[in-house]
Short mmCIF file of C-alpha atoms in Angstrom, two decimals:
data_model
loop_
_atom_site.label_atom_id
_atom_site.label_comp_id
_atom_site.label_asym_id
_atom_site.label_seq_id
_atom_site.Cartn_x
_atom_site.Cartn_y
_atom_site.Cartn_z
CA UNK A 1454 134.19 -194.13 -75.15
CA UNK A 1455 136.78 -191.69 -77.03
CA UNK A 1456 140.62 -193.14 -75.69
CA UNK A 1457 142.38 -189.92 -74.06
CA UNK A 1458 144.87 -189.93 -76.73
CA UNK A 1459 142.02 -189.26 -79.34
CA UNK A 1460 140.51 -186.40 -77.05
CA UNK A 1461 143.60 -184.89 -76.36
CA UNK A 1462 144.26 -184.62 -80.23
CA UNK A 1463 140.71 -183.05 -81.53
CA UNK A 1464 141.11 -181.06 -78.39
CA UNK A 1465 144.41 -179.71 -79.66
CA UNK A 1466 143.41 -179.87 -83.47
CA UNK A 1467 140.45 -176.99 -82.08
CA UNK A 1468 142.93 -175.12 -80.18
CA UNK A 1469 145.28 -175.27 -83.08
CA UNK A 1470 142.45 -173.97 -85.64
CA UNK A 1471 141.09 -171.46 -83.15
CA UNK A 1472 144.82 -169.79 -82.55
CA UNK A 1473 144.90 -169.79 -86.49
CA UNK A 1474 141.85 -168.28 -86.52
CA UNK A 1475 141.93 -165.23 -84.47
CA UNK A 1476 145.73 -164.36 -85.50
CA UNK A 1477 144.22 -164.65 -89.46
CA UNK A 1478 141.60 -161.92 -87.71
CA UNK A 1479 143.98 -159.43 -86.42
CA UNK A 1480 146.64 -159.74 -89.39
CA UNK A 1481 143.46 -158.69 -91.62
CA UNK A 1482 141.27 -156.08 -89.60
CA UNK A 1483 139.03 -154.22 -91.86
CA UNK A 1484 139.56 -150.44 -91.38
CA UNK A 1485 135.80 -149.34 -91.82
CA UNK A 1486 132.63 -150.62 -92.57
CA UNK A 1487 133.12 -150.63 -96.41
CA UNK A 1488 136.18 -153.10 -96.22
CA UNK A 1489 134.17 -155.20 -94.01
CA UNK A 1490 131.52 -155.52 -96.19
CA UNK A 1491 134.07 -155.92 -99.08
CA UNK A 1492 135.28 -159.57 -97.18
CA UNK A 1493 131.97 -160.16 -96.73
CA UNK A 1494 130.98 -160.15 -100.18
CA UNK A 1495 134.47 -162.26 -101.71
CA UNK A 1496 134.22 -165.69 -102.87
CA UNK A 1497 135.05 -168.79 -101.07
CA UNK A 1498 137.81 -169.30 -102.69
CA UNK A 1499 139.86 -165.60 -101.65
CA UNK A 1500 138.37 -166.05 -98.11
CA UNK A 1501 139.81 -169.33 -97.61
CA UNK A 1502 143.19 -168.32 -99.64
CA UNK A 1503 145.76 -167.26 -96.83
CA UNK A 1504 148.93 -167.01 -99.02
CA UNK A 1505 150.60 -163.75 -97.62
CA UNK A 1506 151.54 -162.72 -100.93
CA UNK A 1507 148.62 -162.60 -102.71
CA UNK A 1508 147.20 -160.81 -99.61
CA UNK A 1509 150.16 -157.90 -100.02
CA UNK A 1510 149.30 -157.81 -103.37
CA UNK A 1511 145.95 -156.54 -103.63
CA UNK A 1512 145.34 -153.05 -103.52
CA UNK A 1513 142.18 -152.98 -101.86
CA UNK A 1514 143.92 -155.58 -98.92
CA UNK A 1515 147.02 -153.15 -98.61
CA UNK A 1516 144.85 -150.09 -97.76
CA UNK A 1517 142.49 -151.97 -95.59
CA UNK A 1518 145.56 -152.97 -93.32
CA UNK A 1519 147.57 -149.76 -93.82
CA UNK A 1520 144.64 -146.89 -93.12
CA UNK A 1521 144.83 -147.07 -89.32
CA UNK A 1522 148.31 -147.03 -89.30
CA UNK A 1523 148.16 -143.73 -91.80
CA UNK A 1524 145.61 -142.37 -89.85
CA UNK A 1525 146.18 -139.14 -87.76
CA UNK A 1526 144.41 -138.19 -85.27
CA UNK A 1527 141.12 -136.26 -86.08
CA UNK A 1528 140.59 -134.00 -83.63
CA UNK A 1529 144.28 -132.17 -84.64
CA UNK A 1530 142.91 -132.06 -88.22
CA UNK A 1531 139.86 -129.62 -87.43
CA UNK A 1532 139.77 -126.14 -87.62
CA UNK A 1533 138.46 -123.54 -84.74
CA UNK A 1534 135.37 -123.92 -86.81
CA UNK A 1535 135.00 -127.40 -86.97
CA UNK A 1536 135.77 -127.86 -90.66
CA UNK A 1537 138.13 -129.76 -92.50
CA UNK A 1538 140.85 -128.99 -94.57
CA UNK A 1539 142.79 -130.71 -97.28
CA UNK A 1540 145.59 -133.14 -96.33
CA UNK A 1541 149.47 -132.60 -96.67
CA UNK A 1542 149.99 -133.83 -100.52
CA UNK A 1543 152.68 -136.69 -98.60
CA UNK A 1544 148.95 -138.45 -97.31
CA UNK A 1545 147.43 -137.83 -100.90
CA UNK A 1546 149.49 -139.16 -103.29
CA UNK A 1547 147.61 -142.68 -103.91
CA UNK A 1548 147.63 -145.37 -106.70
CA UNK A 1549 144.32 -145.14 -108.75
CA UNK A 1550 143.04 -148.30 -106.86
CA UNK A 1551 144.18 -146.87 -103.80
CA UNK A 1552 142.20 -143.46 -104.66
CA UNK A 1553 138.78 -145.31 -105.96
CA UNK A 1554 138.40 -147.33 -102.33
CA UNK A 1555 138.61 -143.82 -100.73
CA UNK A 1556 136.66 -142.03 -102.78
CA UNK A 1557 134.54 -145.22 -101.93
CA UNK A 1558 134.59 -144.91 -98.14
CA UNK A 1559 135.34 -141.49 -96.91
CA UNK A 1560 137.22 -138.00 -97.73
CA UNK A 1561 141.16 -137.94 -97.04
CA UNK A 1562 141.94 -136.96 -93.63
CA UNK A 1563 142.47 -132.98 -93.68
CA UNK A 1564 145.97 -131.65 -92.15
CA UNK A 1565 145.92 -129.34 -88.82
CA UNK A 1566 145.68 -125.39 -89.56
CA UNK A 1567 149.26 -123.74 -89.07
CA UNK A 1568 149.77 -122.41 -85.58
CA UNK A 1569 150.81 -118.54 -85.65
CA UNK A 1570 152.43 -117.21 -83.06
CA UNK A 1571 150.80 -114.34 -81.01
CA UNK A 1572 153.48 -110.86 -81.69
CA UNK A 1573 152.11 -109.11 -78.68
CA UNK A 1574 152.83 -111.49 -75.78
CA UNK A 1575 153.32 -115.46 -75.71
CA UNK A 1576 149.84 -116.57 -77.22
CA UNK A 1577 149.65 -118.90 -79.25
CA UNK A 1578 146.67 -118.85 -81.56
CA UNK A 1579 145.42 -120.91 -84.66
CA UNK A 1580 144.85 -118.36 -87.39
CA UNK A 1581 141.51 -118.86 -89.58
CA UNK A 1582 141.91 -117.57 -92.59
CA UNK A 1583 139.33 -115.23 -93.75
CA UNK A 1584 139.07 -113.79 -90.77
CA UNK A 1585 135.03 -113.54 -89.42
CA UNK A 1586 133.49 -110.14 -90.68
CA UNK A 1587 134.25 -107.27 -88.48
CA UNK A 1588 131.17 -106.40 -85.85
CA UNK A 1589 132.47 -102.92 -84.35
CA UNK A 1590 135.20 -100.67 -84.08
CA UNK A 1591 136.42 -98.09 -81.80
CA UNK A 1592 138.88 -95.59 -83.10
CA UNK A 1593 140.78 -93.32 -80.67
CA UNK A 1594 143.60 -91.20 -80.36
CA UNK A 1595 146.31 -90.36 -78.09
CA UNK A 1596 145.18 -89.29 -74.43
CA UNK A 1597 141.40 -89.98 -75.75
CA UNK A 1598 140.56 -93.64 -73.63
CA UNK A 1599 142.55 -95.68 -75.48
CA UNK A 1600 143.84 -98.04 -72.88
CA UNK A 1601 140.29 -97.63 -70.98
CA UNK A 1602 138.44 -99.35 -74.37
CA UNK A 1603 141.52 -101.91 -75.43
CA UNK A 1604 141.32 -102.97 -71.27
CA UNK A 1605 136.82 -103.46 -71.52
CA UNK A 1606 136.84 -104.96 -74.73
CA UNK A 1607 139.77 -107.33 -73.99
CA UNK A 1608 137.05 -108.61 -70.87
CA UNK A 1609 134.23 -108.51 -72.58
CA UNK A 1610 134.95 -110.31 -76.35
CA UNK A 1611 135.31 -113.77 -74.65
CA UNK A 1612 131.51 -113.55 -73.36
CA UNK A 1613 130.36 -112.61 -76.76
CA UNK A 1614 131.91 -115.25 -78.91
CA UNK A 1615 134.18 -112.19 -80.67
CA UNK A 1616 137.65 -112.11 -81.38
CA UNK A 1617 139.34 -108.91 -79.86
CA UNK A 1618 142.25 -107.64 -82.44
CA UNK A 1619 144.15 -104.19 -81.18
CA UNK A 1620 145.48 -102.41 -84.47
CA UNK A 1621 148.47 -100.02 -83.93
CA UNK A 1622 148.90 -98.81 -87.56
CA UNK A 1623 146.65 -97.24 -89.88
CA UNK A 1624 144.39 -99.50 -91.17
CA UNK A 1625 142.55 -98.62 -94.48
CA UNK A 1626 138.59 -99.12 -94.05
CA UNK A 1627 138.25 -100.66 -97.29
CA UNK A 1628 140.79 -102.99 -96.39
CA UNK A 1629 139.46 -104.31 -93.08
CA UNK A 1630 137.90 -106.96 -93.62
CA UNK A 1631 141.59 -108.43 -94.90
CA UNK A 1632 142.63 -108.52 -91.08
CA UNK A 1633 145.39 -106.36 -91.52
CA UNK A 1634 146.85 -105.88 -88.24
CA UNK A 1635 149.87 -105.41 -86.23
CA UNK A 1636 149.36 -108.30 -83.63
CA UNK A 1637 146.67 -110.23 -82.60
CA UNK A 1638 145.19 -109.41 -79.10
CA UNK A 1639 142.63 -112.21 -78.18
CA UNK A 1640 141.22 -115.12 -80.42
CA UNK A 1641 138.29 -116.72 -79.02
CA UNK A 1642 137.13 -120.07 -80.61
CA UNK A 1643 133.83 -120.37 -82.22
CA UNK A 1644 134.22 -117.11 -83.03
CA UNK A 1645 130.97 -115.17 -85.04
CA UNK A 1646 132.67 -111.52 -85.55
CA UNK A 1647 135.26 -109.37 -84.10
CA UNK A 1648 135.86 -106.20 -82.09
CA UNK A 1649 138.84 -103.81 -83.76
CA UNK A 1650 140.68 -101.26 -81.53
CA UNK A 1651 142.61 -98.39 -83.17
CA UNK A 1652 144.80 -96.44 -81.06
CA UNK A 1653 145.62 -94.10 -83.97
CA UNK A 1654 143.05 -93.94 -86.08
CA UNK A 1655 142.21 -95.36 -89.49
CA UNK A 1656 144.77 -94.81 -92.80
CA UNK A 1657 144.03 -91.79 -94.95
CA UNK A 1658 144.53 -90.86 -98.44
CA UNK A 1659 146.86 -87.71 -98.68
CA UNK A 1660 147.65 -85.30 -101.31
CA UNK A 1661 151.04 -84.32 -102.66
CA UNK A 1662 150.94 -81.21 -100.91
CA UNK A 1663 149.84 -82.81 -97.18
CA UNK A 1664 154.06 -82.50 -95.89
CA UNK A 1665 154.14 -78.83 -97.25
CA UNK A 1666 151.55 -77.40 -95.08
CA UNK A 1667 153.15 -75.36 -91.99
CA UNK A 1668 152.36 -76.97 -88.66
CA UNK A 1669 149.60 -74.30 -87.49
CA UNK A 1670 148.18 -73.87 -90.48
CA UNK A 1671 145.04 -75.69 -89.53
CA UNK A 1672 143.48 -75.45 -92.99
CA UNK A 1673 146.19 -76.96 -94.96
CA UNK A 1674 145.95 -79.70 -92.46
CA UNK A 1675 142.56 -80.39 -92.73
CA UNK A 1676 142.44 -80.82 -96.69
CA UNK A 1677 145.59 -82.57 -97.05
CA UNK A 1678 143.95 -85.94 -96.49
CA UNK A 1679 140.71 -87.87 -95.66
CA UNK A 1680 139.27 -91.11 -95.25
CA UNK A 1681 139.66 -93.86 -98.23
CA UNK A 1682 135.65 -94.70 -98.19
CA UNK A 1683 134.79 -93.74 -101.17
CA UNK A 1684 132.61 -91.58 -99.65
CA UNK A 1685 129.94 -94.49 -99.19
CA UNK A 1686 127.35 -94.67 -96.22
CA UNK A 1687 128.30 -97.64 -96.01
CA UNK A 1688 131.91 -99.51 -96.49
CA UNK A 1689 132.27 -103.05 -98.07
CA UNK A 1690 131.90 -104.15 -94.21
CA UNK A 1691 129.29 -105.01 -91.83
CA UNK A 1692 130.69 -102.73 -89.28
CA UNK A 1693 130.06 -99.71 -87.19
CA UNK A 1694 132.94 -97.41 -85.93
CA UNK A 1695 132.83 -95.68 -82.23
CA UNK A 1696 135.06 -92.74 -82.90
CA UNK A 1697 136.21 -90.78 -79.50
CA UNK A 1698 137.77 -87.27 -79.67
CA UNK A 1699 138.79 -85.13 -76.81
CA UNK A 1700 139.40 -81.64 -76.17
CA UNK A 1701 142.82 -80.66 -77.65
CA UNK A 1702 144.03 -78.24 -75.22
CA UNK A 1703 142.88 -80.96 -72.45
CA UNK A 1704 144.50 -84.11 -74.69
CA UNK A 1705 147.84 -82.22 -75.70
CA UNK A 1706 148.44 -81.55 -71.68
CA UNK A 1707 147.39 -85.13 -70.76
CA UNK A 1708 149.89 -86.23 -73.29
CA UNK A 1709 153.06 -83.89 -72.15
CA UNK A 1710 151.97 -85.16 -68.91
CA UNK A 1711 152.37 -88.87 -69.57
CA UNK A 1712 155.15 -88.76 -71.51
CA UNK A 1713 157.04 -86.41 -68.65
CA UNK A 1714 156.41 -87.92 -65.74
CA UNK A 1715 156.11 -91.30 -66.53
CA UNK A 1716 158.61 -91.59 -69.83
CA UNK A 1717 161.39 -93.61 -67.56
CA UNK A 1718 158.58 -96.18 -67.09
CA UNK A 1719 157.57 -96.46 -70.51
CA UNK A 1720 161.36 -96.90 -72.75
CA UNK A 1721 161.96 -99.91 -69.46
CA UNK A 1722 158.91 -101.50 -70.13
CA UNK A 1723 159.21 -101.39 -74.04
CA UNK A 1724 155.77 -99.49 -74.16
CA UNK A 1725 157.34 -95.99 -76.15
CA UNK A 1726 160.82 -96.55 -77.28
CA UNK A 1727 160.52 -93.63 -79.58
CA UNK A 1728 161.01 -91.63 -76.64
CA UNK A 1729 164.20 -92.37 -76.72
CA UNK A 1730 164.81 -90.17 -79.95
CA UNK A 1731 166.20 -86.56 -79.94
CA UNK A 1732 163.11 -84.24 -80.93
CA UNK A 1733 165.34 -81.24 -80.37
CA UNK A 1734 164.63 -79.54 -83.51
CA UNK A 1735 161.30 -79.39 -82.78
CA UNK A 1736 162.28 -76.50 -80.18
CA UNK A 1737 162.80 -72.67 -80.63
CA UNK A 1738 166.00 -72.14 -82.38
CA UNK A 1739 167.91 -70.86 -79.32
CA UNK A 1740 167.19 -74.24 -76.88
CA UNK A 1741 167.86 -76.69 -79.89
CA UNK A 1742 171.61 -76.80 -78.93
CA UNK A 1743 170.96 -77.09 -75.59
CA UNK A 1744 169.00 -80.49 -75.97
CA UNK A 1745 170.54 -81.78 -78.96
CA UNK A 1746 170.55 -85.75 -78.94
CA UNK A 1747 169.06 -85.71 -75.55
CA UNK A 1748 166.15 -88.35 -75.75
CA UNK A 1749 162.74 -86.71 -76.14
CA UNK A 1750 161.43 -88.36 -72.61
CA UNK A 1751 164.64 -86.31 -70.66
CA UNK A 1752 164.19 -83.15 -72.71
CA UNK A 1753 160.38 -82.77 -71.53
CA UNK A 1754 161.43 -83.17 -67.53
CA UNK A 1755 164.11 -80.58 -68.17
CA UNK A 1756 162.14 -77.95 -70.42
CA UNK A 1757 160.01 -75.79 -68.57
CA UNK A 1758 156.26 -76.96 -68.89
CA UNK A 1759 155.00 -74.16 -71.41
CA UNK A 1760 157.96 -74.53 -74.03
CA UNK A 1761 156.98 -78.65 -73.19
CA UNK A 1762 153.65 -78.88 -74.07
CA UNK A 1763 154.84 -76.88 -77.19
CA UNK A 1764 157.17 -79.48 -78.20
CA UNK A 1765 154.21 -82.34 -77.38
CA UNK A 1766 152.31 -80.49 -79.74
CA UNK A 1767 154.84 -80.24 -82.50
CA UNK A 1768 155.87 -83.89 -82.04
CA UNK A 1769 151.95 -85.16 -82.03
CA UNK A 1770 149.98 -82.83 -83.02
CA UNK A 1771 149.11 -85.06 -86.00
CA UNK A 1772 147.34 -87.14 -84.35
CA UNK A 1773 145.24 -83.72 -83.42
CA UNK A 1774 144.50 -83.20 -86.89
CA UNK A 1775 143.75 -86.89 -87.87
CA UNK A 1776 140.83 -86.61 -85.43
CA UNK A 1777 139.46 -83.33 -86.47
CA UNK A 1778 139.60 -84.75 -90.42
CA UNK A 1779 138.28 -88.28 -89.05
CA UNK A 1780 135.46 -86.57 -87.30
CA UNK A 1781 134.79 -84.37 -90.09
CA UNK A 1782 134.46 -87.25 -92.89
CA UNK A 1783 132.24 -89.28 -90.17
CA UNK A 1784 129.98 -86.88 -89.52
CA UNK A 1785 127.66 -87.71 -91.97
CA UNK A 1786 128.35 -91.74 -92.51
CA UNK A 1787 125.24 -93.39 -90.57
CA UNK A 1788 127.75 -96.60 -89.86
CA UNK A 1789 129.56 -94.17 -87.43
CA UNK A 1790 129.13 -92.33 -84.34
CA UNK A 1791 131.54 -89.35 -83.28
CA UNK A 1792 131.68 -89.43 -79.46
CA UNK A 1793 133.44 -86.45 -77.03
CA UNK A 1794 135.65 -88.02 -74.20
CA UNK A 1795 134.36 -85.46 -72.24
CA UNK A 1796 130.90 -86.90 -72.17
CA UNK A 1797 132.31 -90.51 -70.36
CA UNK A 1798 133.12 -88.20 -67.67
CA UNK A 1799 130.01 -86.33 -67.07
CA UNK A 1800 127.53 -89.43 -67.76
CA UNK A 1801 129.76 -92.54 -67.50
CA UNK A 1802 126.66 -95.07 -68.10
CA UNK A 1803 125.11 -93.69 -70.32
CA UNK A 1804 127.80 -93.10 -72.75
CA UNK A 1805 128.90 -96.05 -72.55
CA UNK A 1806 125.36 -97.37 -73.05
CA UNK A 1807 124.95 -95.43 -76.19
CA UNK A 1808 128.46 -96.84 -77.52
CA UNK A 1809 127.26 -100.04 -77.04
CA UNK A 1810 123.56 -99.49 -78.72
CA UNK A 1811 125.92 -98.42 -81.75
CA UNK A 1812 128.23 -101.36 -81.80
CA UNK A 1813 125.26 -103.74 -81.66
CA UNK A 1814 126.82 -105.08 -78.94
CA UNK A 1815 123.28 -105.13 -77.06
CA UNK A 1816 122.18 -107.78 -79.41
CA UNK A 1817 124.66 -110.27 -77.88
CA UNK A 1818 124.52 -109.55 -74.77
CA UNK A 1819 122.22 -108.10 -71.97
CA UNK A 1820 122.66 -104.68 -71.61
CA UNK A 1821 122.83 -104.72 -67.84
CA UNK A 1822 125.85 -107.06 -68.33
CA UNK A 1823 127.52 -105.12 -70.61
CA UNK A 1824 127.17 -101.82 -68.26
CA UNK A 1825 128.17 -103.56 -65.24
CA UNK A 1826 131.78 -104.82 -67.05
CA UNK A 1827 131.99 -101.25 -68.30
CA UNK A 1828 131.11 -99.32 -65.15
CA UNK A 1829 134.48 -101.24 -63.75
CA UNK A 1830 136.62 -98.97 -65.95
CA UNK A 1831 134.65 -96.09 -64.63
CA UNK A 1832 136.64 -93.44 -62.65
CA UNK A 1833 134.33 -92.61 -59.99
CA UNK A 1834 133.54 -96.07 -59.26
CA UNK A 1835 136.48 -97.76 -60.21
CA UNK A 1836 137.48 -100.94 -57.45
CA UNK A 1837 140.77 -100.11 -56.27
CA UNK A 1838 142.99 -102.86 -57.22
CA UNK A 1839 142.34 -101.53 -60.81
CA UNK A 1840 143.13 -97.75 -60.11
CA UNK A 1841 147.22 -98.36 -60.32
CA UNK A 1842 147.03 -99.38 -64.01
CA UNK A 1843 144.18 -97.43 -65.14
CA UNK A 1844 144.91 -94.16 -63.18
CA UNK A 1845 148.06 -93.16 -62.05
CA UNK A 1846 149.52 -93.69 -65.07
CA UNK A 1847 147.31 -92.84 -67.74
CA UNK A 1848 145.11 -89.97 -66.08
CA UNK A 1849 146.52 -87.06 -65.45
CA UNK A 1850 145.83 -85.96 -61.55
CA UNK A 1851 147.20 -83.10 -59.45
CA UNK A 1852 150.79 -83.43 -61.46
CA UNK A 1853 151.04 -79.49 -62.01
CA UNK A 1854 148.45 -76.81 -62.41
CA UNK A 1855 146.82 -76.93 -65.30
CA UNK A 1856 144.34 -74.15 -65.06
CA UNK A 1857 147.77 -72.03 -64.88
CA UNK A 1858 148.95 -73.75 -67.94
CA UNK A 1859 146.01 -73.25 -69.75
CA UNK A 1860 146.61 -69.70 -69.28
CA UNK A 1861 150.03 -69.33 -70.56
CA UNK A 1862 149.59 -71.20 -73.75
CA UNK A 1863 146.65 -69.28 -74.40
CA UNK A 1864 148.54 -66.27 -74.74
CA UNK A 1865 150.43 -68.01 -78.01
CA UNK A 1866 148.12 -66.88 -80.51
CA UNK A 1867 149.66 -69.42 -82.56
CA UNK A 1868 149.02 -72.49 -81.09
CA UNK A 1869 145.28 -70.91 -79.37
CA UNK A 1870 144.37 -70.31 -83.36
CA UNK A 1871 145.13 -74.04 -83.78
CA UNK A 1872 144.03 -75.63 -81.23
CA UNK A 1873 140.60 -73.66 -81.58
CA UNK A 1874 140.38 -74.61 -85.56
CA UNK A 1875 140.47 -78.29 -84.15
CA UNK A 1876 138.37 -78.40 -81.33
CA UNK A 1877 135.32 -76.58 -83.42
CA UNK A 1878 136.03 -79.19 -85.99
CA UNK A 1879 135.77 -81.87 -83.42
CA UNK A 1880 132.22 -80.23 -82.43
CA UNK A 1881 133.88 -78.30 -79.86
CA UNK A 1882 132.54 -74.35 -78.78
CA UNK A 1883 135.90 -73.59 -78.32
CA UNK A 1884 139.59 -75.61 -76.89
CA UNK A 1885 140.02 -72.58 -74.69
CA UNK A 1886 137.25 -72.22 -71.69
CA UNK A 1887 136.53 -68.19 -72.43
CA UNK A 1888 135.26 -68.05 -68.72
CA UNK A 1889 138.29 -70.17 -67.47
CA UNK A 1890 140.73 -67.47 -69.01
CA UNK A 1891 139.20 -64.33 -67.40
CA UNK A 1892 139.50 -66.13 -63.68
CA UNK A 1893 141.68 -64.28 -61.61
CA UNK A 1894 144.60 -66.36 -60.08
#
């Protein structure tokens, strides 16, 4: 029999080497598999060897006890994409031995993409740089379904993978595949293209004698400048381009519209603030003193509607002729399809179902899907709660008679000449309805 006193001290010698044991464990935890198979493989002699100094001193023993601590967390260091990228040169800068074990066990930990704020609202989006090729495009102007397409597209992106960008400057096609935009609208992760809205158009290339020309002369107009292309069928991009036009006598009265009776709305919300600027030499000679520094927004509800829609016209009527040259130099470009305004109204569906074929859009997604988020943004069937945003604001409805305005400005051979010149270049019969003109009031 073993006396207690003898038990008790192998009991505590055990205790006393099994305390040693596991704190000799956690002072030297292996990062990864590699170190652990590095202790595995040392001589008796360095396993047994617990002087802390020696243990500080080897390289390959300071990284193995010093990578979790360095570590960061991987899932911040991973792109939208799931790729890495390189890590801040602070995490990089190694001793040679340091650098050979982790070229031995794995690549340095990558640092997390810059976060850019959104411009537009209070997004917050990670910004992937090059941006994923371009899918579609649909270029408008003003009064010609802008906010109806920015609204759709803005739903339907998400369900396709696509980012949704809305572009309010003039973006060379050449150049879009840079992402050159104003703001960023929606960024959807996983990404595989994008959708590109242009509210103005796309950048053109002007000559030196483009600000001579006189602001009826629709000829001048039309050659001063065209689309930077190249004049390819196809640009550098795998895109296509939807490009909407409307009716100029119908879009130039939509827009006098809007900005009269709704121009209080716009400067408070931020939406327009150049309507705040004088446009009073844009008048007839004896009414410029009258309105002098009055904002443009005031002048409109004070000017009678004829000399108005005048003014509208010489204030934006460039956006007129950027269609009628846009239309004109996509004609005959088989990535783009030229579409009238007019014909969303007449055949809502189908339009839009054509639109879509273009785009491609079909390809990701059911057709019946797509036409069933579209047909929410159509007019006739439009659900109610959506009709205060969509409608009253931007469609023009029972605010003064047009027909009668129609009839007046008609009579300014001037501005008729015009605004026929740029509806027949927009594929237009005429901007004036002949059989609407001879009606008897």
């Amino acid at each position: 029999m073993v006396s207690r006193p003898i038990l008790l001290f192998i009991v505590g010698i055990s205790v006393f080497f099994l305390i040693y044991s596991i704190n000799e464990r956690r002072g030297q935890a292996p990062a990864d598999q590699s170190s652990l198979m590095y202790q595995h493989h040392t001589t008796p002699s360095k396993q047994n060897n617990t002087n802390s100094e020696e243990k500080d001193s080897s390289p390959d023993a300071q990284e193995s006890s010093n990578l979790n601590a360095k570590m960061p967390d991987q899932s911040s260091l991973l792109t939208n994409d799931g790729t890495a990228t390189p890590p801040p040169e602070s995490e990089t800068t190694n001793t040679p031995a340091q650098n050979s074990s982790a070229t031995d066990n794995e690549d340095p930990p990558p640092p997390p993409k810059p976060e850019v704020k959104d411009r537009s609202k209070n997004r917050v989006v990670v910004k992937r740089d090059p941006l994923p090729p371009a899918v579609g495009v649909v270029a408008t102007h003003h009064k010609t379904g802008t906010m109806m397409f920015q609204t759709m597209f803005e739903m339907l992106c998400p369900l396709m993978g696509l980012d949704y960008q809305q572009m309010k400057g003039f973006v060379p096609i050449e150049t879009l595949d840079l992402g050159e935009t104003e703001r960023y609208t929606m960024i959807s992760e996983n990404a595989t293209g994008r959708m590109v809205s242009l509210m103005q158009g796309f950048k053109e290339g002007c000559n030196e004698t483009s600000s001579q020309c006189y602001w009826y002369d629709f000829a001048c107009m039309l050659a001063s400048c065209n689309l930077e292309d190249g004049g390819k069928d196809e640009p550098n991009l795998p895109f296509r381009v939807v490009h909407v036009v409307r009716n100029p006598v119908d879009a130039l009265i939509s827009g006098y519209s809007y900005h009269r009776y709704h121009g209080d709305e716009l400067v408070a919300n931020g939406a327009e603030m150049w309507l705040m600027k004088p446009k009073h030499m844009v008048l007839p000679e004896h009414l410029r003193e009258k309105y002098e520094g009055m904002p443009y927004y005031k002048m409109l509800k004070e000017l009678d509607p004829v000399d108005g829609v005048r003014a509208e016209f010489a204030v934006l009527g460039g956006g007129m002729y950027r269609g009628a040259r846009h239309y004109r130099d996509f004609e005959n470009r088989d990535y783009a399809l030229n579409m009238h305004f007019e014909d969303f109204g007449r055949d809502f569906t189908g339009t839009m179902k054509q639109a879509f074929k273009h785009l491609g859009l079909d390809e990701r997604m059911e057709m019946k899907r797509l036409l069933e988020v579209a047909n929410l943004f159509n007019v006739k069937t439009m659900p109610k709660e959506m009709e205060q945003d969509l409608i009253s604001v931007h469609v023009t409805q029972g605010k003064f008679d047009k027909t009668k305005l129609k009839k007046v400005l008609y009579k300014d051979e001037e501005l008729r000449l015009a605004l026929d010149a740029i509806a027949r270049a927009q594929g237009y019969k005429w901007a004036f309805d002949p059989q609407e003109m001879e009606q008897t009031e």
